[in-house]
Amino acid sequence: DYGQGLAKVVEENFKALGGEVVAFEAVTPGESDYSAPLAAVASAKPEALYFGGYNAEASVLVNQMEAAGLAGVVFFGGDGIYGKDFLAKVGDKGEGVYSATLVPPGTDPILKFNKAYMDATGTEAGVLSAYTWNSYDAVGALIKAINSVAIVEGETLYIPRGALVAAVRGMKDYQGIAGVITCKENGECNASGPVFYIVKGGDWVPA
């Protein structure tokens, strides 16, 4: 549902900007062969292919695009494909792939986090998940909200549920390592961004 919803938003905005959508296909998560939906897309002769899902499926799509007749077609994904895992799975076929994510390139907080993450885990940030940096920020924002409403009585810590919900929904301008987080009354939280990246030389670089 996440990927389909994201693709729908891209479709609507692309059309609003004057673009033409020539095909819209769904894939079943977890499969190792997407030749059928790729062939359907190829028959429409697109110039670019947007995928709203995650790197496990995105890597299969990218690896099978050439065989499906989509050689030279630009592949573009969201933050679900950004990270080291995608690069490892696609190799040279990933050259020229685009991703939109919330991770700012090479800022001091990001570089410090990457070093600390490597020191603590022995693994590069972004290998295990495309959301490593944003997950860290989400936890930090939640901890700030908890600290603002928590009640300590003796050796007991109370976190009133209603007060916590209100604190999260009222959060504004929380500065994380990947951006600034502000939440709405319905609980929807948005971070600053996005930043566009492209794969060049086997790594993600700002587009």
C-alpha atoms as a PDB file:
ATOM      1  CA  ASP A   1       0.000   0.000   0.000  1.00  0.00           C
ATOM      2  CA  TYR A   2       2.884   2.371   0.796  1.00  0.00           C
ATOM      3  CA  GLY A   3       4.488   1.953  -2.614  1.00  0.00           C
ATOM      4  CA  GLN A   4       1.235   2.139  -4.534  1.00  0.00           C
ATOM      5  CA  GLY A   5       0.159   5.247  -2.646  1.00  0.00           C
ATOM      6  CA  LEU A   6       3.475   6.934  -3.317  1.00  0.00           C
ATOM      7  CA  ALA A   7       3.316   6.025  -7.011  1.00  0.00           C
ATOM      8  CA  LYS A   8      -0.197   7.490  -7.211  1.00  0.00           C
ATOM      9  CA  VAL A   9       1.001  10.778  -5.727  1.00  0.00           C
ATOM     10  CA  VAL A  10       3.867  10.905  -8.253  1.00  0.00           C
ATOM     11  CA  GLU A  11       1.441  10.104 -11.073  1.00  0.00           C
ATOM     12  CA  GLU A  12      -0.956  12.876 -10.055  1.00  0.00           C
ATOM     13  CA  ASN A  13       1.773  15.496  -9.678  1.00  0.00           C
ATOM     14  CA  PHE A  14       3.544  14.451 -12.880  1.00  0.00           C
ATOM     15  CA  LYS A  15       0.308  14.842 -14.839  1.00  0.00           C
ATOM     16  CA  ALA A  16      -0.368  18.193 -13.187  1.00  0.00           C
ATOM     17  CA  LEU A  17       3.030  19.374 -14.412  1.00  0.00           C
ATOM     18  CA  GLY A  18       2.176  18.356 -17.973  1.00  0.00           C
ATOM     19  CA  GLY A  19       3.806  14.917 -18.055  1.00  0.00           C
ATOM     20  CA  GLU A  20       2.266  11.875 -19.728  1.00  0.00           C
ATOM     21  CA  VAL A  21       1.896   8.607 -17.819  1.00  0.00           C
ATOM     22  CA  VAL A  22       1.867   5.771 -20.363  1.00  0.00           C
ATOM     23  CA  ALA A  23       1.529   2.819 -17.961  1.00  0.00           C
ATOM     24  CA  PHE A  24       0.827   2.007 -14.304  1.00  0.00           C
ATOM     25  CA  GLU A  25       1.630  -1.530 -13.143  1.00  0.00           C
ATOM     26  CA  ALA A  26       1.708  -3.228  -9.746  1.00  0.00           C
ATOM     27  CA  VAL A  27       4.204  -5.855  -8.544  1.00  0.00           C
ATOM     28  CA  THR A  28       3.837  -8.516  -5.883  1.00  0.00           C
ATOM     29  CA  PRO A  29       6.386  -7.936  -3.082  1.00  0.00           C
ATOM     30  CA  GLY A  30       8.981 -10.626  -2.466  1.00  0.00           C
ATOM     31  CA  GLU A  31       9.069 -12.160  -5.935  1.00  0.00           C
ATOM     32  CA  SER A  32      12.234 -12.774  -7.949  1.00  0.00           C
ATOM     33  CA  ASP A  33      10.791 -12.323 -11.443  1.00  0.00           C
ATOM     34  CA  TYR A  34       9.043  -9.166 -12.605  1.00  0.00           C
ATOM     35  CA  SER A  35       9.434  -9.788 -16.322  1.00  0.00           C
ATOM     36  CA  ALA A  36       5.648  -9.676 -16.916  1.00  0.00           C
ATOM     37  CA  PRO A  37       4.958  -6.196 -15.476  1.00  0.00           C
ATOM     38  CA  LEU A  38       8.211  -4.923 -16.996  1.00  0.00           C
ATOM     39  CA  ALA A  39       7.158  -6.224 -20.422  1.00  0.00           C
ATOM     40  CA  ALA A  40       3.802  -4.474 -20.057  1.00  0.00           C
ATOM     41  CA  VAL A  41       5.563  -1.225 -19.237  1.00  0.00           C
ATOM     42  CA  ALA A  42       8.079  -1.672 -22.072  1.00  0.00           C
ATOM     43  CA  SER A  43       5.260  -2.025 -24.611  1.00  0.00           C
ATOM     44  CA  ALA A  44       4.199   1.539 -23.762  1.00  0.00           C
ATOM     45  CA  LYS A  45       7.708   2.834 -24.610  1.00  0.00           C
ATOM     46  CA  PRO A  46       8.332   5.035 -21.540  1.00  0.00           C
ATOM     47  CA  GLU A  47      11.240   7.421 -21.092  1.00  0.00           C
ATOM     48  CA  ALA A  48      11.387   6.835 -17.329  1.00  0.00           C
ATOM     49  CA  LEU A  49      10.070   4.332 -14.791  1.00  0.00           C
ATOM     50  CA  TYR A  50       9.084   5.379 -11.261  1.00  0.00           C
ATOM     51  CA  PHE A  51       8.868   2.755  -8.499  1.00  0.00           C
ATOM     52  CA  GLY A  52       7.418   3.627  -5.095  1.00  0.00           C
ATOM     53  CA  GLY A  53       8.479   0.504  -3.185  1.00  0.00           C
ATOM     54  CA  TYR A  54      11.543  -0.837  -1.420  1.00  0.00           C
ATOM     55  CA  ASN A  55      15.033  -1.908  -2.478  1.00  0.00           C
ATOM     56  CA  ALA A  56      14.356  -5.672  -2.443  1.00  0.00           C
ATOM     57  CA  GLU A  57      11.873  -5.362  -5.309  1.00  0.00           C
ATOM     58  CA  ALA A  58      13.565  -2.349  -6.903  1.00  0.00           C
ATOM     59  CA  SER A  59      16.818  -4.267  -7.329  1.00  0.00           C
ATOM     60  CA  VAL A  60      14.984  -7.095  -9.128  1.00  0.00           C
ATOM     61  CA  LEU A  61      13.307  -4.599 -11.438  1.00  0.00           C
ATOM     62  CA  VAL A  62      16.554  -2.816 -12.276  1.00  0.00           C
ATOM     63  CA  ASN A  63      18.383  -6.091 -12.921  1.00  0.00           C
ATOM     64  CA  GLN A  64      15.642  -7.243 -15.318  1.00  0.00           C
ATOM     65  CA  MET A  65      14.932  -3.988 -17.165  1.00  0.00           C
ATOM     66  CA  GLU A  66      17.373  -4.556 -20.026  1.00  0.00           C
ATOM     67  CA  ALA A  67      16.061  -8.042 -20.779  1.00  0.00           C
ATOM     68  CA  ALA A  68      12.508  -6.661 -20.783  1.00  0.00           C
ATOM     69  CA  GLY A  69      13.347  -4.086 -23.460  1.00  0.00           C
ATOM     70  CA  LEU A  70      13.828  -1.133 -21.124  1.00  0.00           C
ATOM     71  CA  ALA A  71      17.527  -0.499 -21.698  1.00  0.00           C
ATOM     72  CA  GLY A  72      18.264   3.222 -21.459  1.00  0.00           C
ATOM     73  CA  VAL A  73      15.039   3.980 -19.571  1.00  0.00           C
ATOM     74  CA  VAL A  74      15.636   6.049 -16.428  1.00  0.00           C
ATOM     75  CA  PHE A  75      14.732   4.265 -13.161  1.00  0.00           C
ATOM     76  CA  PHE A  76      13.618   6.530 -10.340  1.00  0.00           C
ATOM     77  CA  GLY A  77      12.584   5.534  -6.817  1.00  0.00           C
ATOM     78  CA  GLY A  78      11.767   7.030  -3.452  1.00  0.00           C
ATOM     79  CA  ASP A  79      13.585   6.769  -0.140  1.00  0.00           C
ATOM     80  CA  GLY A  80      12.835   3.045  -0.013  1.00  0.00           C
ATOM     81  CA  ILE A  81      15.622   2.299  -2.485  1.00  0.00           C
ATOM     82  CA  TYR A  82      18.254   4.652  -1.067  1.00  0.00           C
ATOM     83  CA  GLY A  83      21.034   2.835   0.766  1.00  0.00           C
ATOM     84  CA  LYS A  84      23.945   0.450   0.369  1.00  0.00           C
ATOM     85  CA  ASP A  85      21.831  -2.694   0.090  1.00  0.00           C
ATOM     86  CA  PHE A  86      20.328  -1.596  -3.231  1.00  0.00           C
ATOM     87  CA  LEU A  87      23.769  -0.794  -4.638  1.00  0.00           C
ATOM     88  CA  ALA A  88      25.114  -4.204  -3.655  1.00  0.00           C
ATOM     89  CA  LYS A  89      22.226  -5.988  -5.356  1.00  0.00           C
ATOM     90  CA  VAL A  90      22.272  -4.133  -8.682  1.00  0.00           C
ATOM     91  CA  GLY A  91      26.010  -3.613  -9.263  1.00  0.00           C
ATOM     92  CA  ASP A  92      26.778  -1.875 -12.557  1.00  0.00           C
ATOM     93  CA  LYS A  93      23.126  -2.000 -13.603  1.00  0.00           C
ATOM     94  CA  GLY A  94      22.411   0.638 -10.973  1.00  0.00           C
ATOM     95  CA  GLU A  95      24.349   3.352 -12.769  1.00  0.00           C
ATOM     96  CA  GLY A  96      22.056   6.316 -13.464  1.00  0.00           C
ATOM     97  CA  VAL A  97      19.305   5.281 -11.047  1.00  0.00           C
ATOM     98  CA  TYR A  98      17.686   8.162  -9.135  1.00  0.00           C
ATOM     99  CA  SER A  99      16.305   8.291  -5.587  1.00  0.00           C
ATOM    100  CA  ALA A 100      14.547  11.011  -3.611  1.00  0.00           C
ATOM    101  CA  THR A 101      15.276  10.817   0.099  1.00  0.00           C
ATOM    102  CA  LEU A 102      15.458  13.012   3.185  1.00  0.00           C
ATOM    103  CA  VAL A 103      19.157  12.390   3.885  1.00  0.00           C
ATOM    104  CA  PRO A 104      21.249  15.536   3.262  1.00  0.00           C
ATOM    105  CA  PRO A 105      24.622  14.849   1.617  1.00  0.00           C
ATOM    106  CA  GLY A 106      27.810  15.113   3.645  1.00  0.00           C
ATOM    107  CA  THR A 107      26.604  17.366   6.447  1.00  0.00           C
ATOM    108  CA  ASP A 108      28.596  17.339   9.679  1.00  0.00           C
ATOM    109  CA  PRO A 109      25.810  15.627  11.703  1.00  0.00           C
ATOM    110  CA  ILE A 110      25.439  12.905   9.046  1.00  0.00           C
ATOM    111  CA  LEU A 111      29.181  12.258   8.862  1.00  0.00           C
ATOM    112  CA  LYS A 112      29.456  12.061  12.665  1.00  0.00           C
ATOM    113  CA  PHE A 113      26.507   9.669  12.803  1.00  0.00           C
ATOM    114  CA  ASN A 114      27.965   7.484  10.054  1.00  0.00           C
ATOM    115  CA  LYS A 115      31.251   7.180  11.960  1.00  0.00           C
ATOM    116  CA  ALA A 116      29.533   6.425  15.258  1.00  0.00           C
ATOM    117  CA  TYR A 117      27.296   3.850  13.566  1.00  0.00           C
ATOM    118  CA  MET A 118      30.277   2.126  11.966  1.00  0.00           C
ATOM    119  CA  ASP A 119      32.199   2.141  15.258  1.00  0.00           C
ATOM    120  CA  ALA A 120      29.249   0.646  17.129  1.00  0.00           C
ATOM    121  CA  THR A 121      28.059  -1.939  14.595  1.00  0.00           C
ATOM    122  CA  GLY A 122      30.951  -2.607  12.220  1.00  0.00           C
ATOM    123  CA  THR A 123      28.532  -1.948   9.346  1.00  0.00           C
ATOM    124  CA  GLU A 124      28.111   1.137   7.177  1.00  0.00           C
ATOM    125  CA  ALA A 125      24.989   3.191   7.819  1.00  0.00           C
ATOM    126  CA  GLY A 126      22.402   2.421   5.149  1.00  0.00           C
ATOM    127  CA  VAL A 127      23.403  -1.202   4.569  1.00  0.00           C
ATOM    128  CA  LEU A 128      20.753  -2.783   6.768  1.00  0.00           C
ATOM    129  CA  SER A 129      18.036  -0.237   6.029  1.00  0.00           C
ATOM    130  CA  ALA A 130      17.379   2.701   3.736  1.00  0.00           C
ATOM    131  CA  TYR A 131      15.798   4.452   6.723  1.00  0.00           C
ATOM    132  CA  THR A 132      18.757   4.321   9.120  1.00  0.00           C
ATOM    133  CA  TRP A 133      19.119   8.099   9.497  1.00  0.00           C
ATOM    134  CA  ASN A 134      15.404   8.888   9.560  1.00  0.00           C
ATOM    135  CA  SER A 135      14.752   6.114  12.093  1.00  0.00           C
ATOM    136  CA  TYR A 136      17.355   7.678  14.374  1.00  0.00           C
ATOM    137  CA  ASP A 137      15.628  11.051  14.043  1.00  0.00           C
ATOM    138  CA  ALA A 138      12.174   9.547  14.648  1.00  0.00           C
ATOM    139  CA  VAL A 139      13.346   7.941  17.893  1.00  0.00           C
ATOM    140  CA  GLY A 140      15.030  11.173  18.972  1.00  0.00           C
ATOM    141  CA  ALA A 141      11.845  13.145  18.313  1.00  0.00           C
ATOM    142  CA  LEU A 142       9.782  10.602  20.258  1.00  0.00           C
ATOM    143  CA  ILE A 143      12.199  10.728  23.199  1.00  0.00           C
ATOM    144  CA  LYS A 144      11.903  14.515  23.257  1.00  0.00           C
ATOM    145  CA  ALA A 145       8.103  14.217  23.339  1.00  0.00           C
ATOM    146  CA  ILE A 146       8.277  11.631  26.138  1.00  0.00           C
ATOM    147  CA  ASN A 147      10.615  13.805  28.208  1.00  0.00           C
ATOM    148  CA  SER A 148       8.189  16.720  27.898  1.00  0.00           C
ATOM    149  CA  VAL A 149       5.248  14.811  29.423  1.00  0.00           C
ATOM    150  CA  ALA A 150       6.793  12.112  31.619  1.00  0.00           C
ATOM    151  CA  ILE A 151       5.970  12.098  35.314  1.00  0.00           C
ATOM    152  CA  VAL A 152       8.280  10.572  37.929  1.00  0.00           C
ATOM    153  CA  GLU A 153       6.805   9.539  41.261  1.00  0.00           C
ATOM    154  CA  GLY A 154       9.341   7.872  43.510  1.00  0.00           C
ATOM    155  CA  GLU A 155      10.851   5.080  41.445  1.00  0.00           C
ATOM    156  CA  THR A 156       7.940   4.958  38.996  1.00  0.00           C
ATOM    157  CA  LEU A 157       7.879   6.634  35.577  1.00  0.00           C
ATOM    158  CA  TYR A 158       4.478   7.542  34.111  1.00  0.00           C
ATOM    159  CA  ILE A 159       3.948   8.548  30.477  1.00  0.00           C
ATOM    160  CA  PRO A 160       0.344   9.763  30.049  1.00  0.00           C
ATOM    161  CA  ARG A 161      -0.901   8.490  26.708  1.00  0.00           C
ATOM    162  CA  GLY A 162      -3.060  11.498  25.859  1.00  0.00           C
ATOM    163  CA  ALA A 163      -0.327  13.959  26.756  1.00  0.00           C
ATOM    164  CA  LEU A 164       2.193  12.045  24.641  1.00  0.00           C
ATOM    165  CA  VAL A 165      -0.136  12.042  21.629  1.00  0.00           C
ATOM    166  CA  ALA A 166      -0.626  15.786  22.021  1.00  0.00           C
ATOM    167  CA  ALA A 167       3.141  16.362  22.350  1.00  0.00           C
ATOM    168  CA  VAL A 168       3.875  14.425  19.164  1.00  0.00           C
ATOM    169  CA  ARG A 169       1.124  16.102  17.173  1.00  0.00           C
ATOM    170  CA  GLY A 170       2.242  19.495  18.406  1.00  0.00           C
ATOM    171  CA  MET A 171       5.924  18.931  17.647  1.00  0.00           C
ATOM    172  CA  LYS A 172       7.483  21.722  15.612  1.00  0.00           C
ATOM    173  CA  ASP A 173      10.964  22.268  14.208  1.00  0.00           C
ATOM    174  CA  TYR A 174      12.676  19.302  15.869  1.00  0.00           C
ATOM    175  CA  GLN A 175      16.242  19.350  14.529  1.00  0.00           C
ATOM    176  CA  GLY A 176      17.441  15.860  13.634  1.00  0.00           C
ATOM    177  CA  ILE A 177      20.579  14.733  11.826  1.00  0.00           C
ATOM    178  CA  ALA A 178      18.692  14.360   8.534  1.00  0.00           C
ATOM    179  CA  GLY A 179      16.479  17.420   8.739  1.00  0.00           C
ATOM    180  CA  VAL A 180      13.807  19.290  10.660  1.00  0.00           C
ATOM    181  CA  ILE A 181      10.672  17.421  11.789  1.00  0.00           C
ATOM    182  CA  THR A 182       7.282  19.104  12.211  1.00  0.00           C
ATOM    183  CA  CYS A 183       4.039  17.240  12.926  1.00  0.00           C
ATOM    184  CA  LYS A 184       0.407  18.003  12.133  1.00  0.00           C
ATOM    185  CA  GLU A 185      -2.691  17.644  14.288  1.00  0.00           C
ATOM    186  CA  ASN A 186      -3.537  14.310  12.631  1.00  0.00           C
ATOM    187  CA  GLY A 187      -0.155  12.868  13.660  1.00  0.00           C
ATOM    188  CA  GLU A 188       1.420  13.112  10.197  1.00  0.00           C
ATOM    189  CA  CYS A 189       5.047  14.207  10.577  1.00  0.00           C
ATOM    190  CA  ASN A 190       7.151  15.637   7.770  1.00  0.00           C
ATOM    191  CA  ALA A 191      10.877  16.223   7.605  1.00  0.00           C
ATOM    192  CA  SER A 192      12.634  18.816   5.507  1.00  0.00           C
ATOM    193  CA  GLY A 193      13.685  17.739   2.041  1.00  0.00           C
ATOM    194  CA  PRO A 194      13.704  15.882  -0.233  1.00  0.00           C
ATOM    195  CA  VAL A 195      17.199  15.528  -1.688  1.00  0.00           C
ATOM    196  CA  PHE A 196      17.699  13.877  -5.070  1.00  0.00           C
ATOM    197  CA  TYR A 197      20.520  11.367  -5.542  1.00  0.00           C
ATOM    198  CA  ILE A 198      21.872   9.478  -8.548  1.00  0.00           C
ATOM    199  CA  VAL A 199      24.080   6.371  -8.672  1.00  0.00           C
ATOM    200  CA  LYS A 200      27.472   7.230 -10.171  1.00  0.00           C
ATOM    201  CA  GLY A 201      30.566   5.064  -9.910  1.00  0.00           C
ATOM    202  CA  GLY A 202      28.703   2.589  -7.738  1.00  0.00           C
ATOM    203  CA  ASP A 203      27.665   5.104  -5.063  1.00  0.00           C
ATOM    204  CA  TRP A 204      24.865   7.557  -4.316  1.00  0.00           C
ATOM    205  CA  VAL A 205      25.833  11.177  -5.065  1.00  0.00           C
ATOM    206  CA  PRO A 206      23.698  14.341  -5.147  1.00  0.00           C
ATOM    207  CA  ALA A 207      21.957  14.658  -8.507  1.00  0.00           C
END
